[in-house]
């Protein structure tokens, strides 16, 4: 299959070629003979009924400090000049992100947007989990201080985090006896207009926070991320250590519960986070973890992602 792929992402100059999932997706696309374009979210435009991007032809290679070549920028019509758009910019999931989903929704599915932009907009990581029964740890989402205080009194040991945060930013572990809760609530009120998410602290996080990749609703690989000593967060950019792992029966069950809904919504490439027996996030915006799993398991998950994209693209042409 010959495809023209426009990749909406952050500056390619800054990617870590040993860790970035978008980079290996681009490598695999190039290997298949696809024509690649790169553009930034700010390069999107709605022009008299058309959605355009000021994009640059892209070539990629696994060479340190020489991993890409960009051609001269040109305006492309995403409905006419592209077969697939990869929406791969990192969060925050803010109004700029939401605006991009609205613009890309105008070209989808004539041009297949991965993931489906309307479904991305409707599935913020920490809220989408609430759609599935029996998978979340005890959780409170509110701005009501009395409810937060009561939840903390019930569970003693809790995690406090912004509802639309990402990458572990703003995540606090409030242990029993910690006197900082009120100060943190004041800080969160100043920084965020949205409710706060409070969850029971899961001691199982010391053994790792598992990132599981699902493609078309099916689990295809996982990596365990173990937090550094003295750190409640397991994100690798704050010192989490990746480890090889296999799925437990409970993790298979969680995937079976959410998988059909992901596929039905056109969420082709998804990363979920599981601690112990509980699902904590469903990442549909810009999931990562492909390269770590590839190295541990000797696989090529980006090929599975593109196989699924090709299948969905073909199905969209036939429908």
PDB file of C-alpha atoms in Angstrom:
ATOM      1  CA  UNK A   1       0.000   0.000   0.000  1.00  0.00           C
ATOM      2  CA  UNK A   2       1.311   3.438  -0.944  1.00  0.00           C
ATOM      3  CA  UNK A   3       0.289   6.174   1.488  1.00  0.00           C
ATOM      4  CA  UNK A   4       1.014   9.848   2.019  1.00  0.00           C
ATOM      5  CA  UNK A   5       1.328  10.455   5.749  1.00  0.00           C
ATOM      6  CA  UNK A   6       1.294  13.840   7.477  1.00  0.00           C
ATOM      7  CA  UNK A   7       2.723  13.715  10.998  1.00  0.00           C
ATOM      8  CA  UNK A   8       1.454  16.398  13.360  1.00  0.00           C
ATOM      9  CA  UNK A   9       3.992  16.439  16.177  1.00  0.00           C
ATOM     10  CA  UNK A  10       6.374  18.511  18.253  1.00  0.00           C
ATOM     11  CA  UNK A  11       9.684  19.710  16.745  1.00  0.00           C
ATOM     12  CA  UNK A  12      11.470  16.666  15.355  1.00  0.00           C
ATOM     13  CA  UNK A  13      14.804  18.222  16.283  1.00  0.00           C
ATOM     14  CA  UNK A  14      14.112  17.477  19.948  1.00  0.00           C
ATOM     15  CA  UNK A  15      13.130  13.793  19.779  1.00  0.00           C
ATOM     16  CA  UNK A  16      15.165  11.104  21.514  1.00  0.00           C
ATOM     17  CA  UNK A  17      15.726   8.551  18.761  1.00  0.00           C
ATOM     18  CA  UNK A  18      16.254   5.783  21.346  1.00  0.00           C
ATOM     19  CA  UNK A  19      12.919   6.356  23.073  1.00  0.00           C
ATOM     20  CA  UNK A  20      10.496   8.299  20.892  1.00  0.00           C
ATOM     21  CA  UNK A  21       7.570   6.269  19.540  1.00  0.00           C
ATOM     22  CA  UNK A  22       6.727   8.747  16.778  1.00  0.00           C
ATOM     23  CA  UNK A  23      10.267   8.422  15.453  1.00  0.00           C
ATOM     24  CA  UNK A  24      10.009   4.644  14.997  1.00  0.00           C
ATOM     25  CA  UNK A  25       6.527   5.014  13.500  1.00  0.00           C
ATOM     26  CA  UNK A  26       8.083   7.361  10.929  1.00  0.00           C
ATOM     27  CA  UNK A  27      10.959   4.925  10.312  1.00  0.00           C
ATOM     28  CA  UNK A  28       8.525   2.073   9.678  1.00  0.00           C
ATOM     29  CA  UNK A  29       6.353   4.228   7.409  1.00  0.00           C
ATOM     30  CA  UNK A  30       9.407   5.211   5.401  1.00  0.00           C
ATOM     31  CA  UNK A  31      10.477   1.559   5.195  1.00  0.00           C
ATOM     32  CA  UNK A  32       7.092   0.782   3.625  1.00  0.00           C
ATOM     33  CA  UNK A  33       7.604   3.446   0.989  1.00  0.00           C
ATOM     34  CA  UNK A  34       5.129   5.969   2.367  1.00  0.00           C
ATOM     35  CA  UNK A  35       5.622   9.629   1.581  1.00  0.00           C
ATOM     36  CA  UNK A  36       6.083  11.602   4.805  1.00  0.00           C
ATOM     37  CA  UNK A  37       5.347  15.194   5.796  1.00  0.00           C
ATOM     38  CA  UNK A  38       6.023  16.883   9.135  1.00  0.00           C
ATOM     39  CA  UNK A  39       4.188  19.855  10.590  1.00  0.00           C
ATOM     40  CA  UNK A  40       3.628  21.470  13.986  1.00  0.00           C
ATOM     41  CA  UNK A  41       0.148  21.943  15.481  1.00  0.00           C
ATOM     42  CA  UNK A  42       0.480  25.704  15.014  1.00  0.00           C
ATOM     43  CA  UNK A  43       0.886  25.091  11.253  1.00  0.00           C
ATOM     44  CA  UNK A  44      -2.740  23.914  10.956  1.00  0.00           C
ATOM     45  CA  UNK A  45      -5.202  26.293   9.289  1.00  0.00           C
ATOM     46  CA  UNK A  46      -8.848  26.377   8.313  1.00  0.00           C
ATOM     47  CA  UNK A  47      -9.101  28.258   5.005  1.00  0.00           C
ATOM     48  CA  UNK A  48     -12.511  28.780   3.405  1.00  0.00           C
ATOM     49  CA  UNK A  49     -13.777  25.315   4.153  1.00  0.00           C
ATOM     50  CA  UNK A  50     -10.455  23.501   3.720  1.00  0.00           C
ATOM     51  CA  UNK A  51      -8.046  22.247   6.383  1.00  0.00           C
ATOM     52  CA  UNK A  52      -4.452  22.946   5.440  1.00  0.00           C
ATOM     53  CA  UNK A  53      -1.042  22.546   7.029  1.00  0.00           C
ATOM     54  CA  UNK A  54       2.231  24.242   6.219  1.00  0.00           C
ATOM     55  CA  UNK A  55       4.210  21.009   6.087  1.00  0.00           C
ATOM     56  CA  UNK A  56       7.684  19.907   5.081  1.00  0.00           C
ATOM     57  CA  UNK A  57       8.696  16.644   3.361  1.00  0.00           C
ATOM     58  CA  UNK A  58      10.382  14.408   5.927  1.00  0.00           C
ATOM     59  CA  UNK A  59      13.085  11.752   5.824  1.00  0.00           C
ATOM     60  CA  UNK A  60      14.265   9.980   8.976  1.00  0.00           C
ATOM     61  CA  UNK A  61      17.240   7.800   9.871  1.00  0.00           C
ATOM     62  CA  UNK A  62      18.631   6.278  13.064  1.00  0.00           C
ATOM     63  CA  UNK A  63      21.727   8.447  13.216  1.00  0.00           C
ATOM     64  CA  UNK A  64      22.568  10.474  16.296  1.00  0.00           C
ATOM     65  CA  UNK A  65      22.474  14.237  15.673  1.00  0.00           C
ATOM     66  CA  UNK A  66      21.536  13.488  12.045  1.00  0.00           C
ATOM     67  CA  UNK A  67      18.198  11.722  12.418  1.00  0.00           C
ATOM     68  CA  UNK A  68      16.065  13.731   9.986  1.00  0.00           C
ATOM     69  CA  UNK A  69      15.942  15.832   6.847  1.00  0.00           C
ATOM     70  CA  UNK A  70      13.165  18.341   6.247  1.00  0.00           C
ATOM     71  CA  UNK A  71      12.389  19.746   2.811  1.00  0.00           C
ATOM     72  CA  UNK A  72      11.034  23.164   1.965  1.00  0.00           C
ATOM     73  CA  UNK A  73       7.683  24.026   3.574  1.00  0.00           C
ATOM     74  CA  UNK A  74       4.590  23.905   1.410  1.00  0.00           C
ATOM     75  CA  UNK A  75       0.863  24.207   1.998  1.00  0.00           C
ATOM     76  CA  UNK A  76      -0.877  20.846   1.777  1.00  0.00           C
ATOM     77  CA  UNK A  77      -4.618  20.205   1.851  1.00  0.00           C
ATOM     78  CA  UNK A  78      -5.075  17.460   4.426  1.00  0.00           C
ATOM     79  CA  UNK A  79      -8.249  16.176   2.760  1.00  0.00           C
ATOM     80  CA  UNK A  80      -6.727  15.978  -0.716  1.00  0.00           C
ATOM     81  CA  UNK A  81      -2.957  15.594  -0.311  1.00  0.00           C
ATOM     82  CA  UNK A  82      -2.756  13.169   2.643  1.00  0.00           C
ATOM     83  CA  UNK A  83      -4.099   9.665   3.161  1.00  0.00           C
ATOM     84  CA  UNK A  84      -3.261   9.495   6.881  1.00  0.00           C
ATOM     85  CA  UNK A  85      -2.617  12.080   9.581  1.00  0.00           C
ATOM     86  CA  UNK A  86      -0.789  10.958  12.707  1.00  0.00           C
ATOM     87  CA  UNK A  87      -1.811  13.250  15.573  1.00  0.00           C
ATOM     88  CA  UNK A  88       1.276  12.792  17.726  1.00  0.00           C
ATOM     89  CA  UNK A  89       1.979  16.042  19.521  1.00  0.00           C
ATOM     90  CA  UNK A  90       2.500  15.678  23.257  1.00  0.00           C
ATOM     91  CA  UNK A  91      -0.090  16.976  25.711  1.00  0.00           C
ATOM     92  CA  UNK A  92      -1.018  19.112  27.700  1.00  0.00           C
ATOM     93  CA  UNK A  93      -4.579  18.327  26.745  1.00  0.00           C
ATOM     94  CA  UNK A  94      -5.587  21.989  26.658  1.00  0.00           C
ATOM     95  CA  UNK A  95      -7.751  24.165  24.404  1.00  0.00           C
ATOM     96  CA  UNK A  96      -5.027  24.237  21.739  1.00  0.00           C
ATOM     97  CA  UNK A  97      -5.104  20.437  21.665  1.00  0.00           C
ATOM     98  CA  UNK A  98      -8.903  20.388  21.569  1.00  0.00           C
ATOM     99  CA  UNK A  99      -8.939  22.953  18.739  1.00  0.00           C
ATOM    100  CA  UNK A 100      -6.634  20.701  16.703  1.00  0.00           C
ATOM    101  CA  UNK A 101      -9.075  17.804  17.156  1.00  0.00           C
ATOM    102  CA  UNK A 102     -11.930  19.964  15.849  1.00  0.00           C
ATOM    103  CA  UNK A 103      -9.945  20.940  12.751  1.00  0.00           C
ATOM    104  CA  UNK A 104      -8.796  17.398  12.020  1.00  0.00           C
ATOM    105  CA  UNK A 105     -12.328  16.094  12.507  1.00  0.00           C
ATOM    106  CA  UNK A 106     -13.233  18.026   9.342  1.00  0.00           C
ATOM    107  CA  UNK A 107     -11.002  15.765   7.212  1.00  0.00           C
ATOM    108  CA  UNK A 108     -11.604  12.449   9.011  1.00  0.00           C
ATOM    109  CA  UNK A 109     -12.322   9.758   7.816  1.00  0.00           C
ATOM    110  CA  UNK A 110     -11.689  10.801   4.195  1.00  0.00           C
ATOM    111  CA  UNK A 111      -8.183  11.281   5.451  1.00  0.00           C
ATOM    112  CA  UNK A 112      -7.718   8.756   8.249  1.00  0.00           C
ATOM    113  CA  UNK A 113      -6.676  10.559  11.431  1.00  0.00           C
ATOM    114  CA  UNK A 114      -4.956   8.392  14.034  1.00  0.00           C
ATOM    115  CA  UNK A 115      -6.379   8.405  16.577  1.00  0.00           C
ATOM    116  CA  UNK A 116      -9.917   9.489  15.612  1.00  0.00           C
ATOM    117  CA  UNK A 117      -9.855  13.174  16.652  1.00  0.00           C
ATOM    118  CA  UNK A 118     -13.415  13.325  17.993  1.00  0.00           C
ATOM    119  CA  UNK A 119     -12.783  10.261  20.135  1.00  0.00           C
ATOM    120  CA  UNK A 120      -9.466  11.675  21.355  1.00  0.00           C
ATOM    121  CA  UNK A 121     -11.334  14.795  22.425  1.00  0.00           C
ATOM    122  CA  UNK A 122     -13.872  12.656  24.291  1.00  0.00           C
ATOM    123  CA  UNK A 123     -11.312  10.440  26.007  1.00  0.00           C
ATOM    124  CA  UNK A 124      -8.978  12.442  28.263  1.00  0.00           C
ATOM    125  CA  UNK A 125      -6.682   9.976  30.011  1.00  0.00           C
ATOM    126  CA  UNK A 126      -7.902  10.190  33.581  1.00  0.00           C
ATOM    127  CA  UNK A 127     -11.589  10.676  32.761  1.00  0.00           C
ATOM    128  CA  UNK A 128     -11.986   7.991  30.099  1.00  0.00           C
ATOM    129  CA  UNK A 129     -11.184   5.318  32.693  1.00  0.00           C
ATOM    130  CA  UNK A 130     -14.413   6.186  34.504  1.00  0.00           C
ATOM    131  CA  UNK A 131     -16.403   4.685  31.609  1.00  0.00           C
ATOM    132  CA  UNK A 132     -15.394   1.163  32.636  1.00  0.00           C
ATOM    133  CA  UNK A 133     -16.651  -0.555  35.785  1.00  0.00           C
ATOM    134  CA  UNK A 134     -14.408  -2.466  38.133  1.00  0.00           C
ATOM    135  CA  UNK A 135     -11.037  -1.346  36.788  1.00  0.00           C
ATOM    136  CA  UNK A 136     -10.144   1.855  38.689  1.00  0.00           C
ATOM    137  CA  UNK A 137      -8.689   2.218  42.177  1.00  0.00           C
ATOM    138  CA  UNK A 138     -10.889   4.126  44.646  1.00  0.00           C
ATOM    139  CA  UNK A 139     -11.104   7.557  42.996  1.00  0.00           C
ATOM    140  CA  UNK A 140     -12.552  10.992  43.673  1.00  0.00           C
ATOM    141  CA  UNK A 141     -12.859  13.765  41.061  1.00  0.00           C
ATOM    142  CA  UNK A 142     -14.005  17.055  42.554  1.00  0.00           C
ATOM    143  CA  UNK A 143     -13.208  20.608  43.581  1.00  0.00           C
ATOM    144  CA  UNK A 144     -15.068  20.181  46.885  1.00  0.00           C
ATOM    145  CA  UNK A 145     -12.582  20.387  49.768  1.00  0.00           C
ATOM    146  CA  UNK A 146     -14.900  18.647  52.209  1.00  0.00           C
ATOM    147  CA  UNK A 147     -15.160  15.644  49.906  1.00  0.00           C
ATOM    148  CA  UNK A 148     -11.400  15.589  49.392  1.00  0.00           C
ATOM    149  CA  UNK A 149     -10.828  15.735  53.162  1.00  0.00           C
ATOM    150  CA  UNK A 150     -13.356  12.954  53.746  1.00  0.00           C
ATOM    151  CA  UNK A 151     -11.780  10.780  51.026  1.00  0.00           C
ATOM    152  CA  UNK A 152      -8.343  11.287  52.553  1.00  0.00           C
ATOM    153  CA  UNK A 153      -9.722  10.431  56.024  1.00  0.00           C
ATOM    154  CA  UNK A 154     -11.167   7.191  54.618  1.00  0.00           C
ATOM    155  CA  UNK A 155      -8.137   6.000  52.660  1.00  0.00           C
ATOM    156  CA  UNK A 156      -5.346   7.717  54.664  1.00  0.00           C
ATOM    157  CA  UNK A 157      -2.711   7.327  51.955  1.00  0.00           C
ATOM    158  CA  UNK A 158      -3.646   9.128  48.713  1.00  0.00           C
ATOM    159  CA  UNK A 159      -2.349  10.493  45.431  1.00  0.00           C
ATOM    160  CA  UNK A 160      -3.340  14.012  44.394  1.00  0.00           C
ATOM    161  CA  UNK A 161      -2.949  15.091  40.749  1.00  0.00           C
ATOM    162  CA  UNK A 162      -4.306  17.526  38.159  1.00  0.00           C
ATOM    163  CA  UNK A 163      -7.075  16.114  35.997  1.00  0.00           C
ATOM    164  CA  UNK A 164      -5.430  17.128  32.728  1.00  0.00           C
ATOM    165  CA  UNK A 165      -1.769  16.848  33.694  1.00  0.00           C
ATOM    166  CA  UNK A 166       0.702  14.660  31.870  1.00  0.00           C
ATOM    167  CA  UNK A 167       4.103  13.079  32.313  1.00  0.00           C
ATOM    168  CA  UNK A 168       3.754  12.861  36.082  1.00  0.00           C
ATOM    169  CA  UNK A 169       3.748  16.650  36.487  1.00  0.00           C
ATOM    170  CA  UNK A 170       1.907  17.872  39.575  1.00  0.00           C
ATOM    171  CA  UNK A 171       1.490  14.395  41.106  1.00  0.00           C
ATOM    172  CA  UNK A 172       1.745  14.363  44.901  1.00  0.00           C
ATOM    173  CA  UNK A 173       1.779  11.473  47.346  1.00  0.00           C
ATOM    174  CA  UNK A 174       0.020  12.547  50.560  1.00  0.00           C
ATOM    175  CA  UNK A 175       0.957  10.080  53.269  1.00  0.00           C
ATOM    176  CA  UNK A 176      -0.926   9.639  56.555  1.00  0.00           C
ATOM    177  CA  UNK A 177       0.018  12.510  58.832  1.00  0.00           C
ATOM    178  CA  UNK A 178       1.218  14.740  56.002  1.00  0.00           C
ATOM    179  CA  UNK A 179       0.145  18.297  56.829  1.00  0.00           C
ATOM    180  CA  UNK A 180       0.505  19.701  53.305  1.00  0.00           C
ATOM    181  CA  UNK A 181      -2.909  18.788  51.907  1.00  0.00           C
ATOM    182  CA  UNK A 182      -4.540  22.175  52.457  1.00  0.00           C
ATOM    183  CA  UNK A 183      -1.548  24.030  51.011  1.00  0.00           C
ATOM    184  CA  UNK A 184      -1.604  21.796  47.954  1.00  0.00           C
ATOM    185  CA  UNK A 185      -5.322  22.349  47.477  1.00  0.00           C
ATOM    186  CA  UNK A 186      -4.728  26.105  47.593  1.00  0.00           C
ATOM    187  CA  UNK A 187      -1.961  25.721  45.004  1.00  0.00           C
ATOM    188  CA  UNK A 188      -4.087  23.543  42.724  1.00  0.00           C
ATOM    189  CA  UNK A 189      -6.947  26.051  42.958  1.00  0.00           C
ATOM    190  CA  UNK A 190      -4.592  28.813  41.809  1.00  0.00           C
ATOM    191  CA  UNK A 191      -3.119  26.775  38.943  1.00  0.00           C
ATOM    192  CA  UNK A 192      -6.148  24.884  37.621  1.00  0.00           C
ATOM    193  CA  UNK A 193      -9.816  25.637  37.006  1.00  0.00           C
ATOM    194  CA  UNK A 194     -10.666  21.952  36.624  1.00  0.00           C
ATOM    195  CA  UNK A 195     -11.519  19.519  39.426  1.00  0.00           C
ATOM    196  CA  UNK A 196      -8.750  17.572  41.130  1.00  0.00           C
ATOM    197  CA  UNK A 197      -8.346  13.814  40.952  1.00  0.00           C
ATOM    198  CA  UNK A 198      -7.623  12.009  44.211  1.00  0.00           C
ATOM    199  CA  UNK A 199      -6.939   8.285  44.341  1.00  0.00           C
ATOM    200  CA  UNK A 200      -6.043   5.768  46.971  1.00  0.00           C
ATOM    201  CA  UNK A 201      -2.271   5.303  46.962  1.00  0.00           C
ATOM    202  CA  UNK A 202      -1.385   1.903  45.523  1.00  0.00           C
ATOM    203  CA  UNK A 203       1.641   0.458  47.284  1.00  0.00           C
ATOM    204  CA  UNK A 204       2.032  -1.896  44.310  1.00  0.00           C
ATOM    205  CA  UNK A 205       3.572   1.038  42.418  1.00  0.00           C
ATOM    206  CA  UNK A 206       6.861   0.244  44.184  1.00  0.00           C
ATOM    207  CA  UNK A 207       6.933  -2.918  42.031  1.00  0.00           C
ATOM    208  CA  UNK A 208       6.153  -0.874  38.936  1.00  0.00           C
ATOM    209  CA  UNK A 209       3.576   0.939  36.842  1.00  0.00           C
ATOM    210  CA  UNK A 210       2.957  -1.157  33.734  1.00  0.00           C
ATOM    211  CA  UNK A 211       2.482   0.502  30.326  1.00  0.00           C
ATOM    212  CA  UNK A 212       0.500  -1.792  28.044  1.00  0.00           C
ATOM    213  CA  UNK A 213       0.166  -1.058  24.320  1.00  0.00           C
ATOM    214  CA  UNK A 214      -3.103  -1.921  22.593  1.00  0.00           C
ATOM    215  CA  UNK A 215      -3.515  -1.869  18.812  1.00  0.00           C
ATOM    216  CA  UNK A 216      -7.089  -1.945  17.507  1.00  0.00           C
ATOM    217  CA  UNK A 217      -8.154  -2.871  21.040  1.00  0.00           C
ATOM    218  CA  UNK A 218      -5.770  -5.826  21.337  1.00  0.00           C
ATOM    219  CA  UNK A 219      -2.797  -5.924  23.763  1.00  0.00           C
ATOM    220  CA  UNK A 220       0.453  -6.370  21.833  1.00  0.00           C
ATOM    221  CA  UNK A 221       3.150  -5.657  24.411  1.00  0.00           C
ATOM    222  CA  UNK A 222       4.025  -4.148  27.764  1.00  0.00           C
ATOM    223  CA  UNK A 223       6.874  -2.631  29.742  1.00  0.00           C
ATOM    224  CA  UNK A 224       7.093  -2.237  33.511  1.00  0.00           C
ATOM    225  CA  UNK A 225       8.299   1.134  34.809  1.00  0.00           C
ATOM    226  CA  UNK A 226       9.773   1.005  38.311  1.00  0.00           C
ATOM    227  CA  UNK A 227       9.985   4.309  40.201  1.00  0.00           C
ATOM    228  CA  UNK A 228      13.320   5.507  41.502  1.00  0.00           C
ATOM    229  CA  UNK A 229      14.047   5.342  45.213  1.00  0.00           C
ATOM    230  CA  UNK A 230      12.164   8.110  47.026  1.00  0.00           C
ATOM    231  CA  UNK A 231       9.960   8.843  44.001  1.00  0.00           C
ATOM    232  CA  UNK A 232       6.203   8.154  43.786  1.00  0.00           C
ATOM    233  CA  UNK A 233       6.144   8.570  39.996  1.00  0.00           C
ATOM    234  CA  UNK A 234       7.309   5.894  37.592  1.00  0.00           C
ATOM    235  CA  UNK A 235       7.556   8.019  34.430  1.00  0.00           C
ATOM    236  CA  UNK A 236      10.876   7.294  32.749  1.00  0.00           C
ATOM    237  CA  UNK A 237      11.761  10.942  32.233  1.00  0.00           C
ATOM    238  CA  UNK A 238      11.717  11.393  36.042  1.00  0.00           C
ATOM    239  CA  UNK A 239      13.947   8.381  36.708  1.00  0.00           C
ATOM    240  CA  UNK A 240      11.638   5.399  36.271  1.00  0.00           C
ATOM    241  CA  UNK A 241      13.496   2.223  35.262  1.00  0.00           C
ATOM    242  CA  UNK A 242      12.041   0.107  32.441  1.00  0.00           C
ATOM    243  CA  UNK A 243      11.855  -3.645  32.954  1.00  0.00           C
ATOM    244  CA  UNK A 244      10.738  -6.536  30.789  1.00  0.00           C
ATOM    245  CA  UNK A 245       7.386  -8.004  31.800  1.00  0.00           C
ATOM    246  CA  UNK A 246       4.483 -10.175  30.712  1.00  0.00           C
ATOM    247  CA  UNK A 247       0.784  -9.570  31.238  1.00  0.00           C
ATOM    248  CA  UNK A 248      -0.937 -11.038  34.288  1.00  0.00           C
ATOM    249  CA  UNK A 249      -4.372 -12.610  34.135  1.00  0.00           C
ATOM    250  CA  UNK A 250      -5.848  -9.444  35.683  1.00  0.00           C
ATOM    251  CA  UNK A 251      -4.157  -7.243  33.071  1.00  0.00           C
ATOM    252  CA  UNK A 252      -5.501  -9.466  30.299  1.00  0.00           C
ATOM    253  CA  UNK A 253      -8.942  -9.067  31.874  1.00  0.00           C
ATOM    254  CA  UNK A 254      -8.627  -5.260  31.933  1.00  0.00           C
ATOM    255  CA  UNK A 255      -7.631  -5.263  28.258  1.00  0.00           C
ATOM    256  CA  UNK A 256     -10.608  -7.468  27.429  1.00  0.00           C
ATOM    257  CA  UNK A 257     -12.944  -5.043  29.238  1.00  0.00           C
ATOM    258  CA  UNK A 258     -11.736  -1.897  27.462  1.00  0.00           C
ATOM    259  CA  UNK A 259     -10.485  -3.311  24.146  1.00  0.00           C
ATOM    260  CA  UNK A 260     -13.793  -3.496  22.253  1.00  0.00           C
ATOM    261  CA  UNK A 261     -14.625   0.120  23.177  1.00  0.00           C
ATOM    262  CA  UNK A 262     -11.233   1.306  21.932  1.00  0.00           C
ATOM    263  CA  UNK A 263     -11.665  -0.423  18.578  1.00  0.00           C
ATOM    264  CA  UNK A 264     -15.249   0.787  18.182  1.00  0.00           C
ATOM    265  CA  UNK A 265     -14.108   4.380  18.774  1.00  0.00           C
ATOM    266  CA  UNK A 266     -11.308   4.263  16.199  1.00  0.00           C
ATOM    267  CA  UNK A 267      -8.619   4.471  18.883  1.00  0.00           C
ATOM    268  CA  UNK A 268      -6.054   2.443  16.970  1.00  0.00           C
ATOM    269  CA  UNK A 269      -2.915   3.061  19.035  1.00  0.00           C
ATOM    270  CA  UNK A 270      -3.446   3.283  22.799  1.00  0.00           C
ATOM    271  CA  UNK A 271      -1.254   3.000  25.879  1.00  0.00           C
ATOM    272  CA  UNK A 272      -2.775   2.137  29.247  1.00  0.00           C
ATOM    273  CA  UNK A 273      -1.210   2.321  32.703  1.00  0.00           C
ATOM    274  CA  UNK A 274      -1.841  -0.432  35.242  1.00  0.00           C
ATOM    275  CA  UNK A 275      -0.668  -0.539  38.864  1.00  0.00           C
ATOM    276  CA  UNK A 276      -1.297  -3.834  40.604  1.00  0.00           C
ATOM    277  CA  UNK A 277      -4.868  -4.775  39.818  1.00  0.00           C
ATOM    278  CA  UNK A 278      -6.008  -1.311  38.749  1.00  0.00           C
ATOM    279  CA  UNK A 279      -6.161   0.732  35.567  1.00  0.00           C
ATOM    280  CA  UNK A 280      -5.126   4.336  36.236  1.00  0.00           C
ATOM    281  CA  UNK A 281      -4.965   5.974  32.774  1.00  0.00           C
ATOM    282  CA  UNK A 282      -5.886   5.362  29.142  1.00  0.00           C
ATOM    283  CA  UNK A 283      -3.528   7.344  26.914  1.00  0.00           C
ATOM    284  CA  UNK A 284      -5.031   8.028  23.491  1.00  0.00           C
ATOM    285  CA  UNK A 285      -3.291  11.325  22.698  1.00  0.00           C
ATOM    286  CA  UNK A 286       0.344  10.401  22.103  1.00  0.00           C
ATOM    287  CA  UNK A 287       1.104   7.020  23.696  1.00  0.00           C
ATOM    288  CA  UNK A 288       4.716   5.957  24.133  1.00  0.00           C
ATOM    289  CA  UNK A 289       6.603   2.791  25.003  1.00  0.00           C
ATOM    290  CA  UNK A 290       7.167   1.157  21.600  1.00  0.00           C
ATOM    291  CA  UNK A 291      10.963   1.250  21.644  1.00  0.00           C
ATOM    292  CA  UNK A 292      11.329  -0.063  25.194  1.00  0.00           C
ATOM    293  CA  UNK A 293       9.041  -3.016  24.472  1.00  0.00           C
ATOM    294  CA  UNK A 294      10.794  -3.693  21.159  1.00  0.00           C
ATOM    295  CA  UNK A 295      14.154  -3.974  22.891  1.00  0.00           C
ATOM    296  CA  UNK A 296      12.936  -6.235  25.685  1.00  0.00           C
ATOM    297  CA  UNK A 297      10.771  -8.527  23.550  1.00  0.00           C
ATOM    298  CA  UNK A 298      12.597  -8.488  20.210  1.00  0.00           C
ATOM    299  CA  UNK A 299       9.498  -7.266  18.377  1.00  0.00           C
ATOM    300  CA  UNK A 300       8.565  -4.399  16.043  1.00  0.00           C
ATOM    301  CA  UNK A 301       5.383  -2.919  17.460  1.00  0.00           C
ATOM    302  CA  UNK A 302       5.421   0.007  15.042  1.00  0.00           C
ATOM    303  CA  UNK A 303       4.841  -2.525  12.257  1.00  0.00           C
ATOM    304  CA  UNK A 304       1.733  -3.783  14.086  1.00  0.00           C
ATOM    305  CA  UNK A 305       0.497  -0.203  14.434  1.00  0.00           C
ATOM    306  CA  UNK A 306       0.923   0.421  10.700  1.00  0.00           C
ATOM    307  CA  UNK A 307      -0.714  -2.893   9.815  1.00  0.00           C
ATOM    308  CA  UNK A 308      -3.735  -1.745  11.842  1.00  0.00           C
ATOM    309  CA  UNK A 309      -3.690   1.703  10.227  1.00  0.00           C
ATOM    310  CA  UNK A 310      -3.601   0.126   6.761  1.00  0.00           C
ATOM    311  CA  UNK A 311      -6.522  -2.128   7.705  1.00  0.00           C
ATOM    312  CA  UNK A 312      -8.565   0.793   9.025  1.00  0.00           C
ATOM    313  CA  UNK A 313      -7.662   2.919   6.002  1.00  0.00           C
ATOM    314  CA  UNK A 314      -8.802   0.189   3.630  1.00  0.00           C
ATOM    315  CA  UNK A 315     -12.030  -0.320   5.568  1.00  0.00           C
ATOM    316  CA  UNK A 316     -12.748   3.431   5.455  1.00  0.00           C
ATOM    317  CA  UNK A 317     -12.363   3.381   1.651  1.00  0.00           C
ATOM    318  CA  UNK A 318     -14.803   0.493   1.309  1.00  0.00           C
ATOM    319  CA  UNK A 319     -17.505   1.831   3.624  1.00  0.00           C
TER     320      UNK A 319
END
